[in-house]
Amino acid sequence: MAKKRNGAQQGALIVIGGAEDRYEEKFILNHFFNLAGGRRAHIAIIPTASQDERTGGAYQAIFNDFGAHSVNVLPLFRHEDAEEPSAISTLKEATGIFLTGGDQNKILSVLYGTEALHAIVRAHSRGAVVAGTSAGAAALSDPMIAGGTRGSLARSGMAKLAPGLGLARTFIIDQHFHQRERLGRLIYAVILHPSLIGLGVDEDTAAIIHPNDEIEVLGRGTVTIIDGSKLKMFNPASVPDKSPMVFSNMVLHTLTHGGKFSVKTKSLILERRTQGD
Amino acid sequence: MAKKRNGAQQGALIVIGGAEDRYEEKFILNHFFNLAGGRRAHIAIIPTASQDERTGGAYQAIFNDFGAHSVNVLPLFRHEDAEEPSAISTLKEATGIFLTGGDQNKILSVLYGTEALHAIVRAHSRGAVVAGTSAGAAALSDPMIAGGTRGSLARSGMAKLAPGLGLARTFIIDQHFHQRERLGRLIYAVILHPSLIGLGVDEDTAAIIHPNDEIEVLGRGTVTIIDGSKLKMFNPASVPDKSPMVFSNMVLHTLTHGGKFSVKTKSLILERRTQGD
């Protein structure tokens, strides 16, 4: 992470597990707003996953209410929309980009290989914060988990993988994580891609991937981190469809609000207390 | 493991996840029968968990049918029964001891601190095979998981722990593992006892703990091994009841039929093939 282009620092990624609070404290959305610049923020909302402009409008009202400088909903619903100069120009100015929930496969169909996606990647590289919730979170990794089945036991074929937007290059992301029993399919995805870190985010919970390679957890649920870098296994392709995967040395971490994880050391950061006991 | 007393080699432990096949191939029960000596086996059945002599009788019929030399059901249903000289004398001769399913708390109430338990421990030390299924499997560890709640996410208070028989000293055991979604409670138990290895056994599946510290898997399901020896965590006692546990570096292994795991190296044993490709 933390690549620099033209001296600029890459922005944070906010991976939200879906169903974030939009009606009361709006803690996660407010955190995105602040990281995007607060009252100076130029926010672009991408409602592509939901294919419904009202979804974008609901987020627009929230960010306007917080006091953002500008909030635009980009109507990117067909592949052609994602080449429109007006959308590209909005993304060029954006300090925060928000991908809504819906179906991650729609995000890919509309955005893959387009000018809009290039503009999102460039914005992130120059420091814009990119957040995605639910399907919008899944699409941030590459490959992305496009679908799958429930359960805590990893079985062959359990996750359907597809190319993703690739903003979170070190990770493979899953969302609505414990609410929809997705531990098994994320373990399966990591078995297929052991160089990527599995990131399973619960509802109303966010994993913030900071440019310094630290993950910070916000919200009501948990973030599960699955590290397959020490994995021992048989050829996963030899396991018949739906049969349990056989593996050894899969490392599991579970964090809650305030928890921090270092991607470099692959470990929870246990901070020293600054005050006495 | 593998302690020697008077030059004798400790017997294997067979940890069965419950619902093992009793009607068709009876693969796991036949494996127990063979390890107990086959046609020379003296088998003692302990139906204490089920409190029903018919349960013992059903296993007795199976082992008689296999051709065991003797098969006795020990009617240990009250604490006093477990001091009866006739039961102790049967256990002294046993080459295989089988604990049925039911409620592991009954096993403890009846056997704890009795001559019968001492006789089981002595028999195991001199080489008798001890098998337990379902509640009979849970009771083999110390502490044992006496009950708890379902789910893949480890939450505070999720497993109720109680003293167990302690034959499987290095382990803490759970059974009906994926069928009853017990990953969370076993992780919780390992967080409280990180020096013990969590052993989660599916239905119609067995983990054989050999005296040489190898675990071998038999049957239709999976065996999950949870290694907390490298765990980083906050004080687990500070987590409010039912809240998610925060932890890092929990190592997970999943094995299927034929899989072997070394307790010494804490890793899957990847055997070299003896024939060419």
XYZ file of C-alpha atoms in Angstrom:
554
model
C 0.000 0.000 0.000
C 1.014 3.620 0.581
C 2.440 3.986 -2.913
C 3.247 7.534 -3.753
C 2.497 9.069 -7.122
C 3.789 12.543 -7.796
C 4.588 12.851 -4.102
C 0.966 12.322 -3.096
C -0.050 9.922 -0.337
C -2.641 7.287 -1.192
C -5.982 7.734 0.589
C -7.532 5.426 3.150
C -9.966 2.700 2.142
C -13.057 2.212 4.287
C -14.480 -1.279 3.983
C -17.985 -1.307 5.487
C -19.777 -4.613 6.134
C -23.201 -3.279 5.107
C -26.215 -2.129 7.144
C -24.257 0.773 8.644
C -26.244 3.154 10.821
C -27.822 5.796 8.535
C -30.456 7.089 10.964
C -28.944 7.730 14.398
C -25.311 8.455 15.230
C -24.143 7.584 11.675
C -20.732 6.987 13.219
C -19.095 5.209 10.268
C -20.491 7.574 7.616
C -19.354 10.523 9.722
C -15.871 9.033 9.937
C -15.762 8.769 6.127
C -16.962 12.394 5.868
C -14.209 13.568 8.216
C -11.453 11.592 6.477
C -12.689 13.052 3.168
C -12.071 16.557 4.479
C -15.164 17.395 6.534
C -16.627 20.746 5.500
C -14.086 20.908 2.661
C -15.062 17.477 1.323
C -16.101 16.909 -2.280
C -17.979 13.630 -2.158
C -18.901 11.476 -5.161
C -21.474 8.741 -4.579
C -21.502 5.743 -6.909
C -24.886 3.966 -6.699
C -24.003 1.482 -9.446
C -24.484 -1.653 -7.277
C -28.052 -0.747 -6.356
C -29.031 0.585 -9.824
C -31.375 2.919 -7.938
C -30.766 6.671 -7.776
C -32.761 6.913 -4.524
C -30.018 4.937 -2.748
C -27.489 7.533 -3.836
C -29.881 10.314 -2.850
C -30.219 8.972 0.694
C -26.435 9.099 1.182
C -26.316 12.510 -0.520
C -28.783 13.894 2.058
C -26.669 12.513 4.922
C -23.381 13.974 3.660
C -25.059 17.307 2.867
C -26.475 17.275 6.368
C -22.959 16.720 7.777
C -21.943 19.886 5.883
C -19.803 18.621 2.990
C -18.700 21.255 0.450
C -20.217 19.292 -2.443
C -22.003 15.951 -2.770
C -22.725 14.452 -6.194
C -24.497 11.221 -7.054
C -22.986 9.840 -10.267
C -25.636 8.039 -12.346
C -23.377 5.252 -13.574
C -25.860 2.555 -14.479
C -24.643 1.406 -17.903
C -21.144 0.877 -19.260
C -21.513 4.019 -21.458
C -22.339 6.158 -18.403
C -18.876 5.367 -17.045
C -17.259 7.170 -19.984
C -19.251 10.421 -19.548
C -16.911 13.449 -19.197
C -19.129 15.054 -16.514
C -18.773 12.001 -14.250
C -15.008 11.857 -14.823
C -14.688 15.524 -14.016
C -16.599 15.062 -10.724
C -14.295 12.152 -9.796
C -11.246 14.302 -10.575
C -12.353 16.800 -7.923
C -13.484 14.219 -5.360
C -11.840 13.969 -1.928
C -14.164 11.109 -0.963
C -15.780 8.413 -3.122
C -18.573 6.243 -1.729
C -19.776 3.001 -3.357
C -23.236 1.916 -2.186
C -24.512 -1.617 -1.629
C -26.549 -3.781 -3.972
C -24.957 -6.348 -6.267
C -21.180 -6.279 -6.714
C -21.539 -7.920 -10.120
C -23.300 -4.780 -11.395
C -20.335 -2.666 -10.265
C -18.025 -4.775 -12.382
C -20.289 -4.907 -15.430
C -20.648 -1.130 -15.450
C -17.208 0.072 -14.313
C -14.637 -2.490 -15.433
C -12.145 -1.025 -17.900
C -13.850 2.400 -18.005
C -12.565 5.947 -17.637
C -14.635 6.249 -14.454
C -12.735 3.373 -12.839
C -9.415 4.873 -13.906
C -10.524 8.170 -12.378
C -11.439 6.401 -9.083
C -8.029 4.699 -8.977
C -6.240 8.001 -9.710
C -8.303 9.819 -7.056
C -7.390 7.181 -4.465
C -3.704 7.424 -5.440
C -3.662 11.186 -4.923
C -5.268 10.885 -1.477
C -9.042 10.617 -1.872
C -10.756 8.341 0.650
C -12.657 5.490 -0.993
C -15.428 3.769 0.964
C -17.656 0.893 -0.033
C -20.495 -0.712 1.865
C -21.804 -4.266 1.359
C -21.481 -4.974 -2.396
C -19.479 -1.756 -2.684
C -17.028 -3.169 -0.126
C -16.753 -6.566 -1.830
C -15.886 -4.893 -5.136
C -12.859 -3.091 -3.648
C -10.655 -6.211 -3.743
C -9.364 -8.114 -6.768
C -10.414 -10.862 -7.081
C -13.685 -10.043 -5.416
C -16.115 -12.460 -3.840
C -19.047 -12.272 -6.225
C -21.316 -14.704 -4.371
C -21.317 -18.023 -2.555
C -22.877 -20.170 0.129
C -23.148 -19.927 3.915
C -21.392 -21.841 6.668
C -18.335 -21.829 8.886
C -16.747 -24.882 7.227
C -14.738 -24.103 4.076
C -15.971 -26.262 1.199
C -14.755 -26.453 -2.376
C -16.517 -24.007 -4.682
C -18.116 -22.162 -1.765
C -17.201 -18.686 -3.018
C -17.648 -17.450 -6.572
C -14.727 -15.240 -7.506
C -14.623 -12.561 -10.198
C -12.319 -9.677 -11.068
C -12.773 -6.729 -8.705
C -11.936 -3.025 -8.787
C -8.580 -3.793 -7.161
C -8.276 -0.742 -4.909
C -7.514 -3.008 -1.931
C -4.786 -5.005 -3.642
C -3.460 -6.874 -0.586
C -6.891 -8.136 0.486
C -9.847 -10.248 -0.423
C -13.003 -8.844 1.150
C -16.247 -10.267 2.458
C -19.104 -8.380 4.132
C -22.296 -9.020 6.191
C -19.732 -11.440 7.575
C -21.046 -13.196 10.683
C -24.645 -12.152 10.013
C -24.604 -14.296 6.851
C -22.145 -16.962 8.111
C -19.399 -16.266 5.593
C -16.327 -17.565 7.441
C -16.180 -20.740 5.332
C -16.301 -18.981 1.974
C -13.665 -16.426 2.977
C -11.331 -19.213 4.161
C -11.967 -20.935 0.815
C -11.118 -17.728 -1.082
C -7.872 -17.351 0.915
C -6.963 -20.990 0.208
C -7.211 -20.141 -3.509
C -5.316 -16.838 -3.033
C -3.028 -17.369 -0.032
C -0.987 -14.249 -0.751
C -4.070 -12.102 -0.073
C -5.342 -11.332 3.419
C -8.969 -12.253 4.028
C -10.963 -9.381 5.494
C -14.432 -10.292 6.807
C -16.422 -7.282 7.975
C -19.643 -7.477 10.015
C -22.675 -5.253 9.535
C -22.498 -1.688 10.939
C -18.735 -2.186 11.169
C -15.840 -0.820 9.131
C -12.242 -1.827 8.534
C -10.233 1.265 7.667
C -7.160 0.359 5.649
C -4.726 3.188 6.323
C -1.914 4.062 3.885
C 0.627 3.031 6.573
C -0.576 -0.589 6.315
C -2.565 -0.531 9.530
C -6.150 -1.678 9.755
C -8.397 0.074 12.240
C -11.823 -1.217 13.275
C -14.887 0.956 13.842
C -18.456 0.068 14.725
C -20.707 -2.404 16.464
C -19.455 -5.753 15.136
C -16.205 -7.538 14.410
C -13.589 -7.639 11.689
C -12.070 -11.065 11.002
C -8.627 -11.176 9.434
C -7.535 -14.424 7.798
C -3.833 -14.866 7.060
C -2.945 -17.733 4.744
C 0.723 -16.814 4.313
C 1.890 -19.835 6.353
C -0.670 -22.209 4.898
C 0.095 -25.872 4.339
C -2.349 -27.666 2.105
C -2.945 -30.177 -0.611
C -3.793 -29.002 -4.119
C -7.150 -27.281 -3.548
C -8.209 -28.048 -7.111
C -8.197 -31.764 -6.255
C -11.014 -31.367 -3.706
C -14.382 -32.359 -5.209
C -17.016 -29.625 -5.398
C -18.781 -29.008 -2.041
C -16.345 -31.263 -0.130
C -14.517 -29.810 2.881
C -11.157 -28.173 2.185
C -8.141 -29.671 3.976
C -5.614 -27.134 5.260
C -3.205 -26.364 8.066
C -1.788 -23.159 9.610
C -4.576 -20.749 8.691
C -4.181 -17.843 11.101
C -7.308 -16.131 12.420
C -7.666 -12.736 14.095
C -10.846 -11.101 15.397
C -10.990 -7.390 16.222
C -13.678 -5.095 17.585
C -14.155 -1.305 17.747
C -10.849 0.464 18.348
C -8.791 -2.598 17.458
C -5.768 -2.153 15.205
C -3.902 -4.690 13.086
C -0.568 -4.376 11.353
C -0.429 -5.837 7.859
C 3.382 -5.749 8.025
C 3.715 -7.848 11.187
C 0.426 -9.695 10.500
C -0.585 -9.205 14.105
C -2.918 -7.326 16.408
C -1.372 -4.086 17.678
C -1.443 -4.198 21.476
C -0.957 -0.566 22.417
C 0.695 0.426 25.641
C -1.529 2.375 27.926
C -0.451 5.951 28.362
C -1.883 6.219 31.843
C -1.025 4.048 34.858
C -3.044 1.111 36.117
C 1.041 -38.321 25.882
C 2.667 -41.702 25.462
C 3.634 -41.902 29.115
C 4.845 -45.293 30.106
C 3.934 -46.967 33.364
C 5.645 -50.241 34.182
C 6.969 -50.308 30.640
C 3.471 -50.320 29.134
C 2.488 -48.053 26.252
C -0.562 -45.862 26.735
C -3.532 -46.761 24.524
C -5.040 -44.678 21.754
C -7.964 -42.361 22.407
C -10.779 -42.307 19.856
C -12.735 -39.069 19.938
C -15.964 -39.552 17.964
C -18.130 -36.552 17.051
C -21.427 -38.396 17.617
C -23.934 -39.964 15.204
C -21.368 -42.501 13.986
C -22.664 -45.135 11.596
C -24.117 -48.005 13.672
C -26.162 -49.640 10.910
C -24.136 -50.033 7.722
C -20.348 -50.199 7.402
C -19.830 -49.205 11.065
C -16.359 -48.071 10.004
C -15.428 -46.101 13.129
C -16.803 -48.685 15.582
C -14.955 -51.408 13.678
C -11.749 -49.406 13.924
C -12.194 -49.172 17.710
C -12.854 -52.925 17.838
C -9.664 -53.660 15.905
C -7.492 -51.315 17.989
C -8.938 -52.991 21.123
C -7.623 -56.365 19.915
C -10.250 -57.599 17.471
C -11.324 -61.154 18.326
C -9.206 -60.966 21.487
C -10.846 -57.749 22.657
C -12.438 -57.382 26.079
C -14.760 -54.434 25.677
C -16.399 -52.480 28.494
C -19.240 -50.145 27.544
C -20.043 -47.213 29.833
C -23.589 -45.955 29.144
C -23.478 -43.402 31.970
C -24.114 -40.360 29.731
C -27.343 -41.778 28.333
C -28.590 -43.271 31.633
C -30.276 -45.908 29.476
C -29.092 -49.524 29.415
C -30.567 -50.024 25.947
C -27.932 -47.646 24.532
C -25.220 -49.846 25.973
C -27.020 -52.945 24.703
C -27.062 -51.615 21.123
C -23.260 -51.169 21.149
C -22.873 -54.544 22.884
C -24.735 -56.235 20.014
C -22.488 -54.531 17.446
C -19.201 -55.490 19.152
C -20.462 -59.058 19.745
C -21.385 -59.186 16.083
C -17.816 -58.101 15.168
C -16.616 -61.104 17.210
C -15.092 -59.564 20.351
C -13.962 -62.028 23.036
C -16.128 -60.359 25.685
C -18.431 -57.323 25.739
C -19.828 -56.000 29.016
C -22.176 -53.080 29.617
C -21.339 -51.546 32.999
C -24.489 -50.187 34.670
C -22.862 -47.096 36.176
C -25.817 -44.799 36.712
C -25.264 -43.533 40.264
C -22.104 -42.492 42.076
C -22.283 -45.674 44.219
C -22.357 -47.891 41.111
C -18.896 -46.567 40.217
C -17.442 -48.137 43.374
C -18.840 -51.651 42.699
C -16.057 -54.281 42.684
C -17.623 -56.184 39.753
C -17.424 -53.089 37.531
C -13.836 -52.385 38.615
C -12.862 -55.953 37.875
C -14.359 -55.737 34.360
C -12.405 -52.498 33.711
C -9.200 -54.201 34.928
C -9.550 -56.786 32.155
C -10.696 -54.372 29.447
C -8.662 -53.830 26.269
C -11.242 -51.338 24.976
C -13.527 -48.943 26.873
C -16.391 -47.194 25.101
C -18.274 -44.190 26.508
C -21.666 -43.628 24.873
C -23.360 -40.318 24.123
C -26.008 -38.523 26.152
C -25.145 -35.772 28.619
C -21.498 -35.259 29.579
C -22.568 -33.735 32.890
C -23.995 -37.122 33.944
C -20.622 -38.753 33.239
C -18.956 -36.347 35.615
C -21.601 -36.592 38.342
C -21.407 -40.381 38.356
C -17.693 -41.050 37.701
C -15.721 -38.148 39.132
C -13.393 -39.247 41.941
C -14.540 -42.880 41.840
C -12.701 -46.201 41.675
C -14.272 -46.783 38.254
C -12.615 -43.613 36.871
C -9.282 -44.621 38.396
C -9.678 -48.025 36.754
C -10.389 -46.380 33.366
C -7.284 -44.183 33.703
C -5.142 -47.203 34.696
C -6.518 -49.274 31.802
C -5.677 -46.494 29.346
C -2.168 -46.177 30.810
C -1.463 -49.894 30.329
C -2.630 -49.802 26.697
C -6.417 -50.101 26.564
C -8.101 -48.066 23.828
C -10.615 -45.569 25.176
C -13.322 -44.255 22.836
C -16.067 -41.744 23.496
C -18.832 -40.563 21.204
C -20.711 -37.269 21.503
C -21.013 -36.544 25.263
C -18.621 -39.445 25.846
C -16.075 -37.643 23.632
C -16.544 -34.257 25.323
C -15.900 -35.819 28.747
C -12.451 -37.124 27.695
C -10.769 -33.709 28.066
C -10.214 -31.665 31.223
C -11.696 -29.118 31.358
C -14.551 -30.393 29.266
C -17.083 -28.345 27.345
C -20.259 -29.000 29.329
C -22.562 -26.918 27.158
C -22.830 -23.613 25.329
C -24.301 -21.684 22.443
C -24.003 -21.925 18.646
C -22.198 -19.722 16.151
C -18.918 -19.259 14.364
C -18.034 -16.028 16.188
C -16.381 -16.531 19.593
C -18.294 -14.611 22.256
C -17.617 -14.281 25.961
C -19.295 -17.003 28.042
C -20.190 -19.024 24.939
C -18.940 -22.360 26.333
C -19.695 -23.672 29.802
C -16.638 -25.441 31.144
C -16.490 -28.099 33.852
C -13.925 -30.624 35.052
C -13.615 -33.584 32.688
C -12.243 -37.105 32.918
C -8.848 -35.836 31.761
C -7.785 -38.777 29.597
C -6.975 -36.389 26.727
C -4.838 -34.016 28.764
C -3.409 -31.942 25.907
C -6.810 -31.197 24.367
C -10.145 -29.558 24.848
C -12.797 -31.390 22.874
C -16.036 -30.467 21.121
C -18.315 -32.735 19.076
C -21.254 -32.552 16.599
C -18.915 -29.773 15.562
C -20.044 -28.195 12.294
C -23.501 -29.762 12.481
C -24.213 -27.676 15.598
C -22.039 -24.650 14.665
C -19.583 -24.959 17.531
C -16.512 -23.196 16.114
C -17.119 -20.062 18.188
C -17.447 -21.858 21.498
C -14.340 -23.979 20.894
C -12.303 -20.859 20.023
C -13.636 -19.290 23.225
C -12.585 -22.354 25.256
C -9.081 -22.215 23.721
C -8.834 -18.493 24.506
C -9.449 -19.401 28.169
C -7.038 -22.387 27.999
C -4.473 -21.484 25.320
C -2.102 -24.287 26.348
C -4.721 -26.854 25.267
C -5.375 -27.770 21.644
C -8.978 -27.399 20.544
C -10.299 -30.520 18.833
C -13.663 -30.122 17.068
C -14.996 -33.380 15.651
C -17.903 -33.636 13.196
C -20.609 -36.296 13.267
C -19.716 -39.766 11.942
C -16.071 -38.730 12.219
C -13.309 -39.671 14.649
C -10.009 -38.149 15.728
C -7.695 -40.913 16.873
C -5.095 -39.588 19.297
C -2.189 -42.001 18.975
C 0.361 -42.473 21.769
C 3.060 -41.036 19.452
C 1.309 -37.644 19.504
C -0.204 -37.976 16.062
C -3.847 -37.364 15.342
C -5.457 -39.407 12.587
C -8.860 -38.635 11.091
C -11.457 -41.230 10.121
C -14.966 -40.883 8.758
C -17.304 -38.752 6.710
C -16.755 -35.275 8.169
C -13.934 -33.024 9.313
C -11.762 -32.564 12.363
C -10.881 -28.957 13.211
C -7.746 -28.339 15.239
C -7.372 -24.977 16.978
C -3.918 -24.009 18.214
C -3.793 -21.067 20.612
C -0.129 -21.431 21.547
C 0.847 -18.252 19.652
C -2.213 -16.289 20.716
C -2.074 -12.569 21.340
C -5.047 -11.180 23.212
C -6.369 -8.809 25.800
C -7.514 -10.151 29.162
C -10.465 -12.351 28.155
C -12.088 -11.799 31.539
C -12.525 -8.114 30.669
C -14.872 -8.892 27.760
C -18.529 -8.420 28.774
C -20.734 -11.520 28.616
C -21.901 -12.349 25.059
C -19.593 -9.731 23.481
C -17.166 -10.873 20.761
C -13.739 -11.995 21.912
C -10.770 -10.034 20.535
C -7.739 -12.157 19.622
C -4.871 -12.528 17.182
C -2.802 -15.465 15.887
C -5.301 -18.281 16.439
C -4.150 -21.074 14.133
C -6.772 -23.211 12.424
C -6.400 -26.600 10.741
C -9.096 -28.688 9.035
C -8.563 -32.381 8.245
C -10.663 -35.026 6.552
C -10.552 -38.834 6.345
C -6.980 -40.094 6.214
C -5.526 -36.771 7.348
C -2.811 -36.782 10.000
C -1.648 -34.016 12.316
C 1.425 -33.847 14.501
C 0.865 -32.423 17.972
C 4.632 -31.932 18.331
C 5.073 -29.770 15.223
C 1.478 -28.458 15.423
C 1.070 -29.059 11.724
C -0.616 -31.231 9.149
C 1.538 -34.188 8.117
C 1.950 -34.050 4.343
C 3.056 -37.561 3.505
C 5.224 -38.285 0.519
C 3.617 -40.518 -2.022
C 5.274 -43.887 -2.306
C 4.354 -44.326 -5.934
C 5.229 -42.059 -8.855
C 2.954 -39.547 -10.473
